[in-house]
Amino acid sequence: MNRLSFLFLFTCLSFFSCKPTPEIPGFDQESWKADREGCQGKRAALLPLLQAKEADLEKISTTQIVKLLGRPNKEELYRRSQRFFHYQISGGKGCEEQQQVVYRLRFTATDHLIEIEVLKK
């Protein structure tokens, strides 16, 4: 393969394989990140905005999710190299008696978001 063909192929793959991090109108990233355990209720208040845009979140990577939501409270490695990110919405460590709610994101082995769940424990 000559150099020009390689450069063209690389450019095409780079262009089509990346999906920009979605913009969520009204979503305050700083408030979300500041309420890490969900004790202040900020994540619970912002959750409906995320749920309304879940279709826009499909197929984005873990890097883009971390850019949008910050580091997860818990990361779980699953079979076949799948990963789960857990974001505490309420009832985290140090919170007064609240129901524990977790926003769980599932990624494929190829690093694409494929499933989003809200778990109430």
mmCIF file of C-alpha atoms in Angstrom:
data_model
loop_
_atom_site.group_PDB
_atom_site.id
_atom_site.type_symbol
_atom_site.label_atom_id
_atom_site.label_comp_id
_atom_site.label_asym_id
_atom_site.label_seq_id
_atom_site.Cartn_x
_atom_site.Cartn_y
_atom_site.Cartn_z
ATOM 1 C CA MET A 1 0.000 0.000 0.000
ATOM 2 C CA ASN A 2 1.488 3.305 -0.956
ATOM 3 C CA ARG A 3 1.685 6.246 1.388
ATOM 4 C CA LEU A 4 -1.147 8.231 -0.210
ATOM 5 C CA SER A 5 -3.581 5.296 0.005
ATOM 6 C CA PHE A 6 -2.691 4.745 3.640
ATOM 7 C CA LEU A 7 -3.203 8.431 4.446
ATOM 8 C CA PHE A 8 -6.582 8.447 2.675
ATOM 9 C CA LEU A 9 -7.718 5.291 4.502
ATOM 10 C CA PHE A 10 -6.584 6.648 7.868
ATOM 11 C CA THR A 11 -8.403 9.944 7.278
ATOM 12 C CA CYS A 12 -11.624 8.174 6.297
ATOM 13 C CA LEU A 13 -11.526 5.879 9.309
ATOM 14 C CA SER A 14 -10.794 8.760 11.640
ATOM 15 C CA PHE A 15 -13.634 10.815 10.232
ATOM 16 C CA PHE A 16 -16.298 8.109 10.308
ATOM 17 C CA SER A 17 -15.326 6.281 13.496
ATOM 18 C CA CYS A 18 -15.596 9.251 15.844
ATOM 19 C CA LYS A 19 -18.878 10.595 17.074
ATOM 20 C CA PRO A 20 -18.765 13.925 18.903
ATOM 21 C CA THR A 21 -19.752 14.114 22.555
ATOM 22 C CA PRO A 22 -23.414 15.129 22.520
ATOM 23 C CA GLU A 23 -24.552 18.469 23.887
ATOM 24 C CA ILE A 24 -27.378 18.249 26.399
ATOM 25 C CA PRO A 25 -29.191 21.585 26.742
ATOM 26 C CA GLY A 26 -29.615 22.607 30.381
ATOM 27 C CA PHE A 27 -27.296 19.874 31.683
ATOM 28 C CA ASP A 28 -24.881 21.356 34.227
ATOM 29 C CA GLN A 29 -21.779 19.158 34.093
ATOM 30 C CA GLU A 30 -20.126 20.930 37.010
ATOM 31 C CA SER A 31 -23.117 20.330 39.313
ATOM 32 C CA TRP A 32 -23.246 16.687 38.235
ATOM 33 C CA LYS A 33 -19.555 16.168 38.928
ATOM 34 C CA ALA A 34 -19.692 18.057 42.253
ATOM 35 C CA ASP A 35 -22.463 15.802 43.633
ATOM 36 C CA ARG A 36 -20.383 12.626 43.330
ATOM 37 C CA GLU A 37 -22.383 10.483 45.794
ATOM 38 C CA GLY A 38 -25.768 12.037 45.002
ATOM 39 C CA CYS A 39 -26.301 13.332 48.541
ATOM 40 C CA GLN A 40 -27.131 16.902 47.457
ATOM 41 C CA GLY A 41 -29.839 15.891 44.979
ATOM 42 C CA LYS A 42 -28.146 17.616 42.040
ATOM 43 C CA ARG A 43 -27.665 14.388 40.062
ATOM 44 C CA ALA A 44 -31.263 13.362 40.698
ATOM 45 C CA ALA A 45 -32.429 16.730 39.350
ATOM 46 C CA LEU A 46 -30.247 16.377 36.226
ATOM 47 C CA LEU A 47 -31.148 12.733 35.514
ATOM 48 C CA PRO A 48 -34.316 13.529 33.473
ATOM 49 C CA LEU A 49 -32.221 15.644 31.084
ATOM 50 C CA LEU A 50 -29.872 12.689 30.522
ATOM 51 C CA GLN A 51 -32.745 10.270 30.053
ATOM 52 C CA ALA A 52 -34.336 12.547 27.453
ATOM 53 C CA LYS A 53 -31.115 12.427 25.394
ATOM 54 C CA GLU A 54 -30.239 8.734 25.781
ATOM 55 C CA ALA A 55 -30.680 8.110 22.058
ATOM 56 C CA ASP A 56 -27.919 10.677 21.409
ATOM 57 C CA LEU A 57 -25.618 8.836 23.818
ATOM 58 C CA GLU A 58 -25.797 5.519 21.959
ATOM 59 C CA LYS A 59 -22.546 4.329 20.414
ATOM 60 C CA ILE A 60 -20.329 6.945 22.052
ATOM 61 C CA SER A 61 -17.146 5.810 23.780
ATOM 62 C CA THR A 62 -16.108 5.605 27.414
ATOM 63 C CA THR A 63 -13.801 8.571 26.853
ATOM 64 C CA GLN A 64 -16.702 10.710 25.675
ATOM 65 C CA ILE A 65 -18.869 9.626 28.621
ATOM 66 C CA VAL A 66 -16.088 10.535 31.061
ATOM 67 C CA LYS A 67 -15.782 13.907 29.336
ATOM 68 C CA LEU A 68 -19.545 14.449 29.745
ATOM 69 C CA LEU A 69 -20.227 12.899 33.193
ATOM 70 C CA GLY A 70 -16.830 12.658 34.846
ATOM 71 C CA ARG A 71 -15.269 9.490 36.240
ATOM 72 C CA PRO A 72 -17.778 6.842 37.303
ATOM 73 C CA ASN A 73 -18.296 5.965 40.966
ATOM 74 C CA LYS A 74 -17.685 2.337 40.089
ATOM 75 C CA GLU A 75 -16.348 0.564 37.018
ATOM 76 C CA GLU A 76 -17.113 -3.102 36.485
ATOM 77 C CA LEU A 77 -15.399 -5.415 34.019
ATOM 78 C CA TYR A 78 -17.794 -8.013 32.622
ATOM 79 C CA ARG A 79 -17.376 -11.088 30.467
ATOM 80 C CA ARG A 80 -16.194 -10.745 26.885
ATOM 81 C CA SER A 81 -14.424 -7.471 27.759
ATOM 82 C CA GLN A 82 -17.644 -5.557 28.302
ATOM 83 C CA ARG A 83 -17.598 -2.773 30.895
ATOM 84 C CA PHE A 84 -20.154 -1.121 33.133
ATOM 85 C CA PHE A 85 -19.911 2.414 34.491
ATOM 86 C CA HIS A 86 -21.951 3.163 37.610
ATOM 87 C CA TYR A 87 -22.887 6.751 38.482
ATOM 88 C CA GLN A 88 -24.458 7.273 41.909
ATOM 89 C CA ILE A 89 -27.662 9.321 41.608
ATOM 90 C CA SER A 90 -28.727 9.145 45.263
ATOM 91 C CA GLY A 91 -28.040 7.170 48.423
ATOM 92 C CA GLY A 92 -24.258 7.047 48.084
ATOM 93 C CA LYS A 93 -21.615 6.792 50.789
ATOM 94 C CA GLY A 94 -22.157 9.312 53.565
ATOM 95 C CA CYS A 95 -25.697 10.221 52.521
ATOM 96 C CA GLU A 96 -28.465 10.276 55.052
ATOM 97 C CA GLU A 97 -31.140 7.675 54.546
ATOM 98 C CA GLN A 98 -32.037 7.863 50.865
ATOM 99 C CA GLN A 99 -32.967 5.207 48.382
ATOM 100 C CA GLN A 100 -29.908 4.142 46.449
ATOM 101 C CA VAL A 101 -30.280 4.937 42.741
ATOM 102 C CA VAL A 102 -27.542 4.170 40.194
ATOM 103 C CA TYR A 103 -27.240 5.208 36.540
ATOM 104 C CA ARG A 104 -25.541 2.242 34.860
ATOM 105 C CA LEU A 105 -23.963 2.364 31.396
ATOM 106 C CA ARG A 106 -22.857 -0.746 29.512
ATOM 107 C CA PHE A 107 -20.078 -0.661 26.913
ATOM 108 C CA THR A 108 -19.090 -3.296 24.365
ATOM 109 C CA ALA A 109 -15.611 -4.704 23.945
ATOM 110 C CA THR A 110 -15.192 -2.213 21.085
ATOM 111 C CA ASP A 111 -15.865 0.665 23.524
ATOM 112 C CA HIS A 112 -19.367 1.696 22.398
ATOM 113 C CA LEU A 113 -22.257 2.474 24.731
ATOM 114 C CA ILE A 114 -25.063 -0.035 24.134
ATOM 115 C CA GLU A 115 -27.269 -0.022 27.229
ATOM 116 C CA ILE A 116 -28.395 2.478 29.865
ATOM 117 C CA GLU A 117 -30.314 1.567 33.012
ATOM 118 C CA VAL A 118 -31.478 3.271 36.175
ATOM 119 C CA LEU A 119 -31.191 0.801 39.061
ATOM 120 C CA LYS A 120 -33.059 1.332 42.322
ATOM 121 C CA LYS A 121 -31.812 -0.686 45.264
#
